C-alpha positions as a printed NumPy array, in Angstrom:
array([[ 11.268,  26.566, -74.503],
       [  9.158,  27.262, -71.446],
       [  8.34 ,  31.002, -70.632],
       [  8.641,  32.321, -73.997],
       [  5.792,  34.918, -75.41 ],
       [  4.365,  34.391, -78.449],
       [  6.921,  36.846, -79.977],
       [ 10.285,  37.06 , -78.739],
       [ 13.697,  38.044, -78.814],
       [ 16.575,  36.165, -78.483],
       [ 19.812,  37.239, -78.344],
       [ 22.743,  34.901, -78.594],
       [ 26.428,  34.444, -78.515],
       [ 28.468,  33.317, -81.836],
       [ 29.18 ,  30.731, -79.925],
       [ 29.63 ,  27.759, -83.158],
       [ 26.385,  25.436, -81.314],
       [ 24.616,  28.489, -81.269],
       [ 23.191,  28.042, -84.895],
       [ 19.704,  29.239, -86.419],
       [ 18.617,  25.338, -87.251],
       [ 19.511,  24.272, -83.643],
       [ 17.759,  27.242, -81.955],
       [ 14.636,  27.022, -84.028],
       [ 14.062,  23.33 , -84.091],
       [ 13.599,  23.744, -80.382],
       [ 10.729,  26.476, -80.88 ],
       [  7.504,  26.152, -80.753],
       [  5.315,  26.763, -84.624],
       [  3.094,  28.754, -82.677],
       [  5.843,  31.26 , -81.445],
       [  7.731,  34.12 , -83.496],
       [ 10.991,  33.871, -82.241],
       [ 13.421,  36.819, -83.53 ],
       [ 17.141,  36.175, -83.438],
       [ 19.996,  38.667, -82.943],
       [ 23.466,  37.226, -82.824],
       [ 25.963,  39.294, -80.856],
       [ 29.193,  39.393, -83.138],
       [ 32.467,  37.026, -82.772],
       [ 34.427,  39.72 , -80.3  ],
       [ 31.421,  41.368, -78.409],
       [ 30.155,  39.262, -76.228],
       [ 32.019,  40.868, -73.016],
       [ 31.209,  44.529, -74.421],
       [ 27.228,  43.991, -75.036],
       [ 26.187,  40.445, -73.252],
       [ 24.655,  42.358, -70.169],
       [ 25.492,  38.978, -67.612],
       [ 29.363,  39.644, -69.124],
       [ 28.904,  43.645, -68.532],
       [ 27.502,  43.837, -65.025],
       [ 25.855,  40.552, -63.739],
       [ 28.822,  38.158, -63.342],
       [ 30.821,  41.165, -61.354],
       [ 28.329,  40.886, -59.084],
       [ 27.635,  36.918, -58.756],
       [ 31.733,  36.575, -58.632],
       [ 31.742,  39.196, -55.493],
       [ 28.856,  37.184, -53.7  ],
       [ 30.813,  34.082, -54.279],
       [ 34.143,  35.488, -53.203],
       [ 33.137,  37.215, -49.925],
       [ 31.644,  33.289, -48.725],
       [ 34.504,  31.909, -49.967],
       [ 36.56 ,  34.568, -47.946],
       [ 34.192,  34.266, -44.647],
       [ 35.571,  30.132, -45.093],
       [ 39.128,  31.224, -44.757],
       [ 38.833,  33.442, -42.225],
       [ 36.708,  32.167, -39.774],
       [ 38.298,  28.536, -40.799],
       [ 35.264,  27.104, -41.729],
       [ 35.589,  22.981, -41.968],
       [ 34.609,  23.133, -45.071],
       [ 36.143,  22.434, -48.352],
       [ 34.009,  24.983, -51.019],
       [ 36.353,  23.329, -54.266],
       [ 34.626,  19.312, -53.714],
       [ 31.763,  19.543, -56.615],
       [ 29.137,  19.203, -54.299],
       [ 29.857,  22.121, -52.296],
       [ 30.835,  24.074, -55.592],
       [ 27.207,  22.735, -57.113],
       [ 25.608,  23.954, -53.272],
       [ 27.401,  27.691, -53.534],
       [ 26.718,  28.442, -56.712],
       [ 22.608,  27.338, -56.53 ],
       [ 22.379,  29.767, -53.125],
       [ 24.1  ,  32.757, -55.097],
       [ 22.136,  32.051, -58.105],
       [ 18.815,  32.017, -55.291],
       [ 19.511,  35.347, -53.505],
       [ 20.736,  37.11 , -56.756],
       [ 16.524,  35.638, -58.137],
       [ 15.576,  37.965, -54.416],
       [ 12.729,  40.59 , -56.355],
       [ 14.921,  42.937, -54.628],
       [ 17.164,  43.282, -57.442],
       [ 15.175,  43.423, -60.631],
       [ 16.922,  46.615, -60.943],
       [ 19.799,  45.429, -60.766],
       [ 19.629,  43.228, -63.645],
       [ 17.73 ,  45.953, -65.474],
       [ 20.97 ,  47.716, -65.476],
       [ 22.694,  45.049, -66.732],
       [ 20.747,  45.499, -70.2  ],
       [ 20.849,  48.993, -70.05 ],
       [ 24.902,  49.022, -69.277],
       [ 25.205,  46.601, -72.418],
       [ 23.231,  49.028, -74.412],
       [ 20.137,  46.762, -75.591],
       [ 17.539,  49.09 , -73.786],
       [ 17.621,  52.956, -73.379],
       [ 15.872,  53.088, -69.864],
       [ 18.39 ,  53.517, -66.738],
       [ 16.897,  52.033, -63.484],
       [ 16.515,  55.491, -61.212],
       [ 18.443,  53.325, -58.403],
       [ 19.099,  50.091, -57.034],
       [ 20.52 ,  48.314, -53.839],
       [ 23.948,  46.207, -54.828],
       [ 23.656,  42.452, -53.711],
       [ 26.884,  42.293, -51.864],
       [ 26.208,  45.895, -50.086],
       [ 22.979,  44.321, -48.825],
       [ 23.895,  40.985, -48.016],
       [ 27.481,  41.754, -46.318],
       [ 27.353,  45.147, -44.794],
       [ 23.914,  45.359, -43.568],
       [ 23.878,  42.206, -42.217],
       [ 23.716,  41.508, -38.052],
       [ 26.828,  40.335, -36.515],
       [ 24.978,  37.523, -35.039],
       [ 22.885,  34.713, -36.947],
       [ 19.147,  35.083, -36.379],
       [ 18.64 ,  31.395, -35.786],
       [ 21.529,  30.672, -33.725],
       [ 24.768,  32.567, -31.965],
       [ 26.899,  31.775, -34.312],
       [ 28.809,  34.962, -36.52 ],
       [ 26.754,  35.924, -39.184],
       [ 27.776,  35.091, -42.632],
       [ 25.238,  37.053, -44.719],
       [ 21.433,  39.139, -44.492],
       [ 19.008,  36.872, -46.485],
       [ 17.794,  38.901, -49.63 ],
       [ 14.547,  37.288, -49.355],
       [ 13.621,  37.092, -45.84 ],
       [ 16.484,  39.404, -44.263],
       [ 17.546,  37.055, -41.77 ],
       [ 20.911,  37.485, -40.704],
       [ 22.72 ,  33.929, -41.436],
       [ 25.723,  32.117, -40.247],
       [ 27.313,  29.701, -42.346],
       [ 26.175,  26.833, -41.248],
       [ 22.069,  27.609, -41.402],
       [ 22.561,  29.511, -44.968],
       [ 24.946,  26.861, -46.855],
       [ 24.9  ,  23.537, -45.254],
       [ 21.133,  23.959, -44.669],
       [ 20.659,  25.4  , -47.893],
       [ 18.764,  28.066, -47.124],
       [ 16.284,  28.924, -49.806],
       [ 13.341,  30.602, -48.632],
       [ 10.615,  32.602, -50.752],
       [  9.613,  35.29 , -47.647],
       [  9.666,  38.308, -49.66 ],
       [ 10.485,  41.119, -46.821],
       [ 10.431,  44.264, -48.942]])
């Protein structure tokens, strides 16, 4: 398991493949790895992705799907390619350092830490409302503001040219 410390914590679903023998034989001897299993019921009250994080990833997704419709983008989002291609770009501008705080509040919603983030910018606030009506690279309508770089991006140069820069604009 790559990235752990030499003590951490994991806490997992009661999901039935979720078991203490199949989660340790994949740990290193030289790590102390503490388990805490959230009870059969809970998950959607104390997993912090199921409390905040996936209300924001499913927004994201929905306002590109909605740009597709509207503008009539040729483009079919449902062929597993494209589905594969969305959800790797969402999953890359939700990574932006820009929202640590975000998903700090995600733990601290679910209740597994007592510090509150003093504020934080939403994803979709920043990448559909602030953005430029016009693409950066091209004169195309702008689809989204980059969370990395802040380029304003129409569809075409953020999803079919998969757009994944590391230009960390604070």
């Amino acid at each position: 398991l790559p990235g752990l410390a030499p003590s951490s914590i994991l806490v997992h679903d009661s999901w039935s493949t979720f078991t203490v023998e199949n989660i340790q034989r994949s740990v290193p001897d030289d790590i102390i790895l503490t388990l805490r299993q959230i009870p059969p019921g809970a998950t959607g009250l104390i997993q912090p992705w199921d409390v905040w994080g996936f209300r924001i990833w499913k927004n994201f997704v929905r306002h590109i799907e909605d740009f597709v419709l509207l503008y009539d983008v040729p483009t079919v989002l449902s062929q597993r390619d494209n589905v594969i291609n969305l959800q790797s770009l969402v999953f890359h501008q939700l990574c932006s350092p820009r929202y640590v705080d975000v998903f700090k509040y995600s733990w601290y919603k679910a209740g597994l830490t007592g510090t509150r983030p003093d504020s934080f910018e939403n994803p979709v606030s920043y990448g559909f409302r602030s953005n430029e009506p016009v693409c950066n690279c091209c004169d195309s309508v702008s689809l989204l503001k980059c969370s990395w770089c802040k380029k304003s991006l129409c569809f075409n140069h953020f999803f079919l040219e998969r757009h994944l820069c590391y230009n960390n604009i604070a």
